[in-house]
Short mmCIF file of C-alpha atoms (C1' of nucleotides) in Angstrom, two decimals:
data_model
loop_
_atom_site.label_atom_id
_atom_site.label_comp_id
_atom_site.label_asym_id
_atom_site.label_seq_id
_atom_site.Cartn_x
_atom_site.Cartn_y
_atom_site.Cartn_z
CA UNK A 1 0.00 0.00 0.00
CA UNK A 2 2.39 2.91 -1.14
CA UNK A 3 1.02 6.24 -1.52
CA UNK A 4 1.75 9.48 -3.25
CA UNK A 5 1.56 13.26 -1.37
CA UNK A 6 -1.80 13.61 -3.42
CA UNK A 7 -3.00 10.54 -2.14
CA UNK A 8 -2.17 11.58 1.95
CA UNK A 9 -4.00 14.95 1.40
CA UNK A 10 -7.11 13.60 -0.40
CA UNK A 11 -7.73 11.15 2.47
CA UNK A 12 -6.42 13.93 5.04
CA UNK A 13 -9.56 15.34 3.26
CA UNK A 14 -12.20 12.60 4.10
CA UNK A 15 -10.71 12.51 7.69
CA UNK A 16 -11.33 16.15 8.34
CA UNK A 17 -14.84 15.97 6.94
CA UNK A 18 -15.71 12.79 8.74
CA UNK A 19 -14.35 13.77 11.99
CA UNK A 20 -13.62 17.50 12.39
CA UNK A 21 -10.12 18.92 12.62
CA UNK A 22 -9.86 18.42 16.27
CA UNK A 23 -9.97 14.27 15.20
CA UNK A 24 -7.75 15.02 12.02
CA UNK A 25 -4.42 13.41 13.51
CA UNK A 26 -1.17 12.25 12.41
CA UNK A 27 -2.01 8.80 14.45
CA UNK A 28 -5.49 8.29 13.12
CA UNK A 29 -4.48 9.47 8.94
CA UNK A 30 -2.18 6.71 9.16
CA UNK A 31 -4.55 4.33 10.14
CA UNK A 32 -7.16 5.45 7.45
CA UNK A 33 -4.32 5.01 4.79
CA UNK A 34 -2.92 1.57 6.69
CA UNK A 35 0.42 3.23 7.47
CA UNK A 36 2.19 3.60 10.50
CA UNK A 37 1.80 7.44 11.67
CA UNK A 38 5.93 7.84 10.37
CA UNK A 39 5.27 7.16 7.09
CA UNK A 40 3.51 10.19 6.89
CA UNK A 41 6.51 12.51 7.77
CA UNK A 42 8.05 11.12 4.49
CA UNK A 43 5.52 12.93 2.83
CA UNK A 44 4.88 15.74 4.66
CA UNK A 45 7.72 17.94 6.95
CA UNK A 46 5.10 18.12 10.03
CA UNK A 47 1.45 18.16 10.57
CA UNK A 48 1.48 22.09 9.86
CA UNK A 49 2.81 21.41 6.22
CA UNK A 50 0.18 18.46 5.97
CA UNK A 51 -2.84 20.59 6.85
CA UNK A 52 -1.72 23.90 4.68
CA UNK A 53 -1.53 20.91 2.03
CA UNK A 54 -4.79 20.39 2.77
CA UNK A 55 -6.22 23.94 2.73
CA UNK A 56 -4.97 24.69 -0.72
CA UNK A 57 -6.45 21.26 -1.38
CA UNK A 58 -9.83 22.53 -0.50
CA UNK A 59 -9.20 26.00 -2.38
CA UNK A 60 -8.28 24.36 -5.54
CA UNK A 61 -11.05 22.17 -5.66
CA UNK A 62 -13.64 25.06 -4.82
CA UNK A 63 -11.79 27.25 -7.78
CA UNK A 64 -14.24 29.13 -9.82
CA UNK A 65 -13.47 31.26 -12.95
CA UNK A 66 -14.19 35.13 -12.53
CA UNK A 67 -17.22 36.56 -13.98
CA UNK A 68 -16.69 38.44 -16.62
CA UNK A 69 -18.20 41.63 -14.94
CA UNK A 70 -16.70 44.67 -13.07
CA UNK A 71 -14.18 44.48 -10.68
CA UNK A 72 -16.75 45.34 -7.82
CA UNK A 73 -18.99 42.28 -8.81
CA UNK A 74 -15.74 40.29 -9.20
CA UNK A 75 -14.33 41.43 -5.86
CA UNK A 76 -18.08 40.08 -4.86
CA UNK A 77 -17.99 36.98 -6.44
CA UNK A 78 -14.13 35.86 -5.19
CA UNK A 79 -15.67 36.13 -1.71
CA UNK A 80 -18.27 33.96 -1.95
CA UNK A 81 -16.11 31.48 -3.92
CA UNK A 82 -13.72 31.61 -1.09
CA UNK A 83 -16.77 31.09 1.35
CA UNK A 84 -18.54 28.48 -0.57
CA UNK A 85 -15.10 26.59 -0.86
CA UNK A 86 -15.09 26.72 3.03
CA UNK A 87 -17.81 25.76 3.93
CA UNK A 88 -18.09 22.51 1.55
CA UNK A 89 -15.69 20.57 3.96
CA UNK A 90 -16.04 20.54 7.63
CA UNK A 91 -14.21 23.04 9.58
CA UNK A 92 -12.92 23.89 6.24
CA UNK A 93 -13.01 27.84 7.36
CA UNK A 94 -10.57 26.98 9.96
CA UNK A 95 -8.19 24.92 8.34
CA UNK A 96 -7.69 28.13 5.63
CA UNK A 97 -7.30 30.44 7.90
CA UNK A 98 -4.79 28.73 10.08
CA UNK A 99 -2.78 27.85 6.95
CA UNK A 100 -2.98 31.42 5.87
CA UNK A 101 -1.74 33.00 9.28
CA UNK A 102 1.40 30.60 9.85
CA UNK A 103 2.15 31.75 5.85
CA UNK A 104 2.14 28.50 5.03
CA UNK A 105 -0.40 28.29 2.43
CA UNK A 106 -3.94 29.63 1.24
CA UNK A 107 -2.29 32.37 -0.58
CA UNK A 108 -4.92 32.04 -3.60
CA UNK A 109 -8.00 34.12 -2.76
CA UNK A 110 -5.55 36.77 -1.29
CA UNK A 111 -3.77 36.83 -4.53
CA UNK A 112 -6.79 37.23 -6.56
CA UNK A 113 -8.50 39.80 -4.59
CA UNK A 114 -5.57 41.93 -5.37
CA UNK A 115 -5.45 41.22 -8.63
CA UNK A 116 -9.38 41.79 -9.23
CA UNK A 117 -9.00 45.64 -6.67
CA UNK A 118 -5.89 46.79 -9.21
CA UNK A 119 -7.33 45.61 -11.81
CA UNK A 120 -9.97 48.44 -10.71
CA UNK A 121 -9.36 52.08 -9.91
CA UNK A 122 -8.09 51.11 -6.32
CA UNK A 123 -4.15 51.96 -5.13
CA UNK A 124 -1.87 48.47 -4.36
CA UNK A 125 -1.83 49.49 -0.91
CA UNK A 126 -5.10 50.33 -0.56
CA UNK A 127 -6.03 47.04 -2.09
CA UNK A 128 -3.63 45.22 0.49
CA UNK A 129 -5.58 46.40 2.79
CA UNK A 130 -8.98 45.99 1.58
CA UNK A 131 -8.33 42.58 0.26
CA UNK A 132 -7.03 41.60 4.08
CA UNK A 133 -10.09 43.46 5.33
CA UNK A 134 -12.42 41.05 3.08
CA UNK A 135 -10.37 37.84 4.03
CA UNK A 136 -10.63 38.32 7.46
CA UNK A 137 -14.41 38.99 7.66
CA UNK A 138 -14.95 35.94 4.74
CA UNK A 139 -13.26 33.54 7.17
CA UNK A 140 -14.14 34.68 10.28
CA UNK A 141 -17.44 34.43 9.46
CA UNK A 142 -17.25 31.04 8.10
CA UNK A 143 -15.85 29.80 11.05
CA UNK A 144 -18.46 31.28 13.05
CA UNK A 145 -20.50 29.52 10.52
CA UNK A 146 -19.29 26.36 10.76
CA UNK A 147 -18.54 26.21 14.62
CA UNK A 148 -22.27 26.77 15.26
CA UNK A 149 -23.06 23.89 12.83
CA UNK A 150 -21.03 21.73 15.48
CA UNK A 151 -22.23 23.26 18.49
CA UNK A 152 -25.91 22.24 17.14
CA UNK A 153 -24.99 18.59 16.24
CA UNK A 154 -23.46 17.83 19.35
CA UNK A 155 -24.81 19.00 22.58
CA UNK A 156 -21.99 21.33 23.20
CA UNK A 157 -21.07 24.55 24.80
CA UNK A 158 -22.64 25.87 27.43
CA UNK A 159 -26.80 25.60 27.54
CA UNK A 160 -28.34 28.57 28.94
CA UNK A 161 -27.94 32.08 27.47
CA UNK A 162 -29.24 32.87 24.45
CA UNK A 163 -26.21 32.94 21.31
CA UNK A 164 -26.08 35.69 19.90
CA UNK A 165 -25.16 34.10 16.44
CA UNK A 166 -28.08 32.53 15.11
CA UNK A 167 -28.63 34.62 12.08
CA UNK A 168 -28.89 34.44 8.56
CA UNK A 169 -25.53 33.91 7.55
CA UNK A 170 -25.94 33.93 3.78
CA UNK A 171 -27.57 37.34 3.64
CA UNK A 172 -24.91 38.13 6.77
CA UNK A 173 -22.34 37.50 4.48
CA UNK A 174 -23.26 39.42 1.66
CA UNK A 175 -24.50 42.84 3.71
CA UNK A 176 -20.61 42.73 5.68
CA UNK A 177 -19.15 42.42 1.69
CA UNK A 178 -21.05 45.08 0.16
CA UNK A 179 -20.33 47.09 2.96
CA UNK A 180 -16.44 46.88 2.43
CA UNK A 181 -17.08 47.47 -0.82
CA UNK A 182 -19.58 50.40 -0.52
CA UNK A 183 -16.77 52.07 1.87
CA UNK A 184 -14.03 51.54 -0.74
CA UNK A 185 -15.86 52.80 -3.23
CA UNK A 186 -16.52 56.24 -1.46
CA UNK A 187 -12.86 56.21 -0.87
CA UNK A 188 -12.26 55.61 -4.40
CA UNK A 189 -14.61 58.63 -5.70
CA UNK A 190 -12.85 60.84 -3.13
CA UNK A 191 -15.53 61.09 -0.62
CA UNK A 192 -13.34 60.42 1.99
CA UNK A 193 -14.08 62.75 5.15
CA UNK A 194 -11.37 61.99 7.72
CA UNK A 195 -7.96 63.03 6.23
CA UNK B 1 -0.66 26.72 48.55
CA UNK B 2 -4.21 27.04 47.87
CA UNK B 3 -5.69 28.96 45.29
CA UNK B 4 -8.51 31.00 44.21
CA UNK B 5 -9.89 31.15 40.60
CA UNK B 6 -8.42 34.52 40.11
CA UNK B 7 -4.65 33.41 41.09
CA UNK B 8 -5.26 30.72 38.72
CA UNK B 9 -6.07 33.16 36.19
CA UNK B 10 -3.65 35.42 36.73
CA UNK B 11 -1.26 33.22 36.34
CA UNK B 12 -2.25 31.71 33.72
CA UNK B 13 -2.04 35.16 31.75
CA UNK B 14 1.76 35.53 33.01
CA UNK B 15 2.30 31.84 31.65
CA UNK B 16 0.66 32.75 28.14
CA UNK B 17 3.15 35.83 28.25
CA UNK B 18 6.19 33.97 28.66
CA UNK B 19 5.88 30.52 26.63
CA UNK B 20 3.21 31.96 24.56
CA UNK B 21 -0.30 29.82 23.93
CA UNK B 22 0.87 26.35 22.88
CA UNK B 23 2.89 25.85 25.73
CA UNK B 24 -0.15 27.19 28.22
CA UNK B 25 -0.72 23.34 29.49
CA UNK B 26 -2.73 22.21 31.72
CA UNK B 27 0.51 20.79 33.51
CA UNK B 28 2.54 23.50 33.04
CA UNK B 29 0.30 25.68 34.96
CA UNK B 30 -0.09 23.47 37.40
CA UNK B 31 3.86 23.00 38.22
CA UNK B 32 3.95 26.97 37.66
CA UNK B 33 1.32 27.39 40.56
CA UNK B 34 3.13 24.26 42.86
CA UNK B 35 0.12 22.21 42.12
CA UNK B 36 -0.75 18.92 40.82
CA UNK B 37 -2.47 19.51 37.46
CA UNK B 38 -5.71 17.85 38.27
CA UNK B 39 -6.31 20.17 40.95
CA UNK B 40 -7.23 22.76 38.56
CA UNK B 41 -10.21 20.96 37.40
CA UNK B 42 -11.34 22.16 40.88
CA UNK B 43 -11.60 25.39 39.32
CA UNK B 44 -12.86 24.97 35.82
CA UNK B 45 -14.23 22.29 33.84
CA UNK B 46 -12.01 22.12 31.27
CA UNK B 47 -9.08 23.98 29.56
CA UNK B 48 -11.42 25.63 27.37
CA UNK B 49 -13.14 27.10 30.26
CA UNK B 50 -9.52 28.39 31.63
CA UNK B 51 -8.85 30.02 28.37
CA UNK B 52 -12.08 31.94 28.61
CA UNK B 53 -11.55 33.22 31.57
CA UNK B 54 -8.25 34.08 30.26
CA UNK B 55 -9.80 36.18 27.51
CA UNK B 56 -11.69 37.66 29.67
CA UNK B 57 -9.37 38.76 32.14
CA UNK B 58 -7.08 40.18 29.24
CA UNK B 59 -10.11 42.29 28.34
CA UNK B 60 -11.09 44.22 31.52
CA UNK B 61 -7.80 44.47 31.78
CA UNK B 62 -7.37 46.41 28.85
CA UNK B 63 -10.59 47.95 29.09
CA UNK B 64 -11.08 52.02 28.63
CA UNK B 65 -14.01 54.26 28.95
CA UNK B 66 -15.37 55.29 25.66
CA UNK B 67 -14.77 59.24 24.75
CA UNK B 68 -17.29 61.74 24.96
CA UNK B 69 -17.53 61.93 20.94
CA UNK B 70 -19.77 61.12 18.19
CA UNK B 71 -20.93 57.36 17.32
CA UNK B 72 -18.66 56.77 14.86
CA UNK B 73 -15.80 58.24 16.87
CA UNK B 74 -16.35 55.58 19.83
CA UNK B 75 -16.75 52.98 17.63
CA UNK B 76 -12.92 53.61 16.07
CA UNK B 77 -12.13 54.25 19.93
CA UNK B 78 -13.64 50.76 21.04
CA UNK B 79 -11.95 49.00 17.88
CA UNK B 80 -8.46 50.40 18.82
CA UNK B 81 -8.71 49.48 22.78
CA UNK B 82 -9.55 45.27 21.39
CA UNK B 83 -6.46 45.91 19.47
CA UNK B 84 -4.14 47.51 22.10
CA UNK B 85 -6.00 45.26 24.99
CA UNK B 86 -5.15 41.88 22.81
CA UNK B 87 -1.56 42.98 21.46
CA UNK B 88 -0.72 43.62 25.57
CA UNK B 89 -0.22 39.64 25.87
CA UNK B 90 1.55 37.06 23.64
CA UNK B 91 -0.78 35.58 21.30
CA UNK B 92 -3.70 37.55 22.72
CA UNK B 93 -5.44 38.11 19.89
CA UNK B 94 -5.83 34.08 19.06
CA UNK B 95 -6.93 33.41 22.88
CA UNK B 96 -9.66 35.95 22.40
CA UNK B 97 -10.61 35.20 19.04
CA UNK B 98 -11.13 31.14 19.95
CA UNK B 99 -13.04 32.10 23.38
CA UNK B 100 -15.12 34.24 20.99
CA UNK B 101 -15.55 31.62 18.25
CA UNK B 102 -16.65 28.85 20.90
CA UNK B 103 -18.98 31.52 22.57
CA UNK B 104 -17.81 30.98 26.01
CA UNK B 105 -16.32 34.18 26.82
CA UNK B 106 -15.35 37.93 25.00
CA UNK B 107 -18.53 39.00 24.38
CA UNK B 108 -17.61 42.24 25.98
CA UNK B 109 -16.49 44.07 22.55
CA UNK B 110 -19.37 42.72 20.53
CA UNK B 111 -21.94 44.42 23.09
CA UNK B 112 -20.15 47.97 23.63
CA UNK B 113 -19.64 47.97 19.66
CA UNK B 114 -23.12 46.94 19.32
CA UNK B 115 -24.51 49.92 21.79
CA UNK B 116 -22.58 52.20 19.92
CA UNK B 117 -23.95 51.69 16.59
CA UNK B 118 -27.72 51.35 17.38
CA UNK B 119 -26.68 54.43 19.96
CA UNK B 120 -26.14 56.37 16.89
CA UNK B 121 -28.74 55.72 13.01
CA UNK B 122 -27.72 52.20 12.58
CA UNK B 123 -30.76 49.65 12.49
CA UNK B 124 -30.14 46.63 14.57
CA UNK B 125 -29.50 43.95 12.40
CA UNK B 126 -27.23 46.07 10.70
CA UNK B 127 -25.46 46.95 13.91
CA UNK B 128 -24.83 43.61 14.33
CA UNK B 129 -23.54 43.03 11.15
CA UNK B 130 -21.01 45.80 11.39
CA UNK B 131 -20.05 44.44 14.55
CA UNK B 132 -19.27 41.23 13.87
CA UNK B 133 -17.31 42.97 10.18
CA UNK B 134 -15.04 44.81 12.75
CA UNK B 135 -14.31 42.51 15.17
CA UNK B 136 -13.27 39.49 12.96
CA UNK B 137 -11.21 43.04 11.05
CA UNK B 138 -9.55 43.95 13.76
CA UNK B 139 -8.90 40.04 15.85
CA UNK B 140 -8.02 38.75 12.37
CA UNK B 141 -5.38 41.56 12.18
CA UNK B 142 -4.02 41.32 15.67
CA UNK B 143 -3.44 37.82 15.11
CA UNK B 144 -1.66 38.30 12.03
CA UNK B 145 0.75 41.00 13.56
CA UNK B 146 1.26 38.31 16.34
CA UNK B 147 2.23 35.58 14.29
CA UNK B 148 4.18 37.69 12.11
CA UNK B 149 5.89 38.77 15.70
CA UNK B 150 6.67 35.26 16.74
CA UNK B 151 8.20 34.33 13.38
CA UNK B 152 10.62 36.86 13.54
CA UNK B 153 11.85 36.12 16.32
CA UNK B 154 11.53 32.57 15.95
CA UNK B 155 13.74 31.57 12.99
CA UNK B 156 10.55 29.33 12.23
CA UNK B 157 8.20 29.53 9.32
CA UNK B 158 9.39 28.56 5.55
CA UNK B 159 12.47 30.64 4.19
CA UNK B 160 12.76 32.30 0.63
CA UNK B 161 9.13 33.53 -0.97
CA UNK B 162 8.65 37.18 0.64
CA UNK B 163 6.64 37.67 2.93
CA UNK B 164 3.70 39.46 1.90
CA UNK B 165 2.28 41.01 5.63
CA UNK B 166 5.32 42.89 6.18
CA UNK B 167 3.45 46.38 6.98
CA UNK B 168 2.64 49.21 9.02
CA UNK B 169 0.13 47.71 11.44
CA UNK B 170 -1.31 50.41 12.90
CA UNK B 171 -2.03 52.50 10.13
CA UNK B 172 -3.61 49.55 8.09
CA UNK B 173 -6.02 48.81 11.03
CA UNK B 174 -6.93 52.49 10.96
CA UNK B 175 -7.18 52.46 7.45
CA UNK B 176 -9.39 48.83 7.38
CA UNK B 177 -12.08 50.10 10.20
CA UNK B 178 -12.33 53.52 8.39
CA UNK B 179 -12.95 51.67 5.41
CA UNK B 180 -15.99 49.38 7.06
CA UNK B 181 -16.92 52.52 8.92
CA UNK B 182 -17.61 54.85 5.81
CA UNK B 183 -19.40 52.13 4.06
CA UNK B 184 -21.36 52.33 7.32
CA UNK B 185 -22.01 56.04 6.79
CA UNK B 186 -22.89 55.64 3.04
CA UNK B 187 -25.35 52.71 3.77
CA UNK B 188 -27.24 55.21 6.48
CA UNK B 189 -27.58 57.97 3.94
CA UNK B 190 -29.31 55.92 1.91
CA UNK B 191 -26.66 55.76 -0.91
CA UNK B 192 -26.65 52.06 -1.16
CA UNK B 193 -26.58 51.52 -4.91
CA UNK B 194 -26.97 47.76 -5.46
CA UNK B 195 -30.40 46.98 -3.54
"C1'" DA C 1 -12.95 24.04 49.61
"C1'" DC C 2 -8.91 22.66 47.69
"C1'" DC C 3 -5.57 19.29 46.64
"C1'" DT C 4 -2.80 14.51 45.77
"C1'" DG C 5 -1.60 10.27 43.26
"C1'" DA C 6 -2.27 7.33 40.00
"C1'" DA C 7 -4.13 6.03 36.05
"C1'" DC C 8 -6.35 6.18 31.07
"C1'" DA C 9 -6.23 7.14 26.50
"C1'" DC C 10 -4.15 9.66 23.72
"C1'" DC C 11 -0.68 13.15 21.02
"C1'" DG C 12 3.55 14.83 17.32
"C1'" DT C 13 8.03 13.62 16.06
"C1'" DT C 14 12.58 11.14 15.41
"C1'" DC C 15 15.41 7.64 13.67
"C1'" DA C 16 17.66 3.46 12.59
"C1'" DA C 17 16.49 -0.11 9.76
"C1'" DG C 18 14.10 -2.55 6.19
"C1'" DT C 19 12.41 -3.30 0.80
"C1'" DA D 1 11.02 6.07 -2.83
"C1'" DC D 2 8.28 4.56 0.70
"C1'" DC D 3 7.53 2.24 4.92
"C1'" DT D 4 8.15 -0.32 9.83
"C1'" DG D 5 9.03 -0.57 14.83
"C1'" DA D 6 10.20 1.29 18.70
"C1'" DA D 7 11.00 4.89 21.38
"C1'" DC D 8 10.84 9.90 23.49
"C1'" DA D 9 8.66 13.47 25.58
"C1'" DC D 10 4.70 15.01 26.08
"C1'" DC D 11 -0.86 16.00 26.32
"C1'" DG D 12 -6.16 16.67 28.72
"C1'" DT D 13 -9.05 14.49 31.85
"C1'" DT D 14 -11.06 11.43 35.58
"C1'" DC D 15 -11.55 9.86 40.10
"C1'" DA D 16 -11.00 7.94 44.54
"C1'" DA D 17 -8.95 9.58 48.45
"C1'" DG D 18 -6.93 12.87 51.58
"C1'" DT D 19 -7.05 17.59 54.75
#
DNA sequence: ACCTGAACACCGTTCAAGT
DNA sequence: ACCTGAACACCGTTCAAGT
């Protein structure tokens, strides 16, 4: 039973969906792939290479083209790509952001948010900024998301208290976007008001 | 040597300083305090319920009175003190970020944001949403200008490929909460284009 | 109320050695 | 090139029992 890299990070894949990341371990993956837990680390340096594997594993495969529209509705459309790709695998959201703070992967969406902002009117610093702005709220939502998902399956956290997070998270999504977008674009025209 | 919650806390926060969150352990704490680590679970539950109270306890302590200003004013004021309160502690931003995520604890900034806005125009729902935009902004930020910290003093994370958050921090969150702040402003005027 | 001692069921990682 | 076997140095958590 010899594998390939591609082979460890598509079953890494099934693991984290079946079991969450919290059960995504070096011990149990090499069960799953009947391999003692060392094999892996021929593959991979450490578990922190494995999982940013894994996170541009689940961008890639949630990929889609740009629309061939403005660079607002683009802008638009790469974060709900980027949240749709998330949220396909569970605890996805997590596993991309992680990756993407330790530098280690998940540089995709960043890249093409970028692109899409100076592709528009908007400054390469600006868009920096902006496109960091969007990541942060895309992911940290999705997390929020997808933690909640969790919390309702099991019987988790703490009864009592209402949560504050049960919302519409689609529509949630798309208002905290547009509104990025609505305050770059006032920036853009000039309507700035604090120098 | 017997302890109270609080000393268990406290300590806790000065452990988190100096070895930094992965190396906050259950049994490290314990030798730190002269105490068998089981005998915290006198005090809380579980780790998870420790780091809460961590959060927590990093936030009053970094807690400041809001100024005497207009809504928007406050709400750049109570964005900045998360910040400053989080970046006071090694890896503070992550500790209140996951406490937040798992809704056990940092709720604080969420409400005093949230009484801000709907002090001021903003609808509720859209309060909330702005909220949320801002504090996954500004956590998401802090965490990245953490890591980024840690890695450079660390000789860790991958060499070659530049690194593409090498910035000025403080400006950039200025510059990202502005941004969500005057799509805030538009959105209450009423000059929401895209319905 | 707060703590000990001992155990249970795990982790990630390394490394010589095998094929 | 890919894997085994065994070890090292850890984890969080439980629970009867002590003071």
């Amino acid at each position: 039973m010899r594998h390939h890299r591609q082979d460890v990070v598509a079953r890494a894949l099934v693991v984290l969906d079946d079991y969450g990341l919290a059960d995504l371990t070096m011990r149990r993956l090499g069960t799953e792939l009947g391999v003692q837990p060392s094999a892996l680390y021929h593959h991979f340096a450490n578990k922190q290479a494995l999982l940013a594997a894994v996170a541009d594993e689940i961008l890639s495969r949630g990929a889609r083209p740009l629309p061939d529209a403005g660079w607002e509705e683009q802008a638009r459309a790469s974060c709900h790509a980027l949240r749709d790709a998330c949220l396909a695998w569970r605890d996805g959201a997590e596993v991309v952001a992680t990756a993407r703070a330790f530098g280690l992967g998940g540089r995709a969406p960043y890249d093409e948010l970028v692109g899409v902002l100076t592709g528009g009117d908007v400054d390469g610093e600006l868009a920096a900024t902006v496109a960091r702005t969007l990541l942060h709220y895309v992911l940290g939502h999705a997390m929020d998301e997808q933690l909640q998902r969790q919390a309702g399956s099991a019987g988790a956290l703490h009864a009592g208290a209402a949560n504050p997070l049960a919302h519409d998270h689609t529509a949630d999504v798309t208002t905290g976007v547009d509104l990025v977008l609505t305050g770059l674009r006032a920036r853009v025209a000039g309507t700035s008001s604090t120098p």
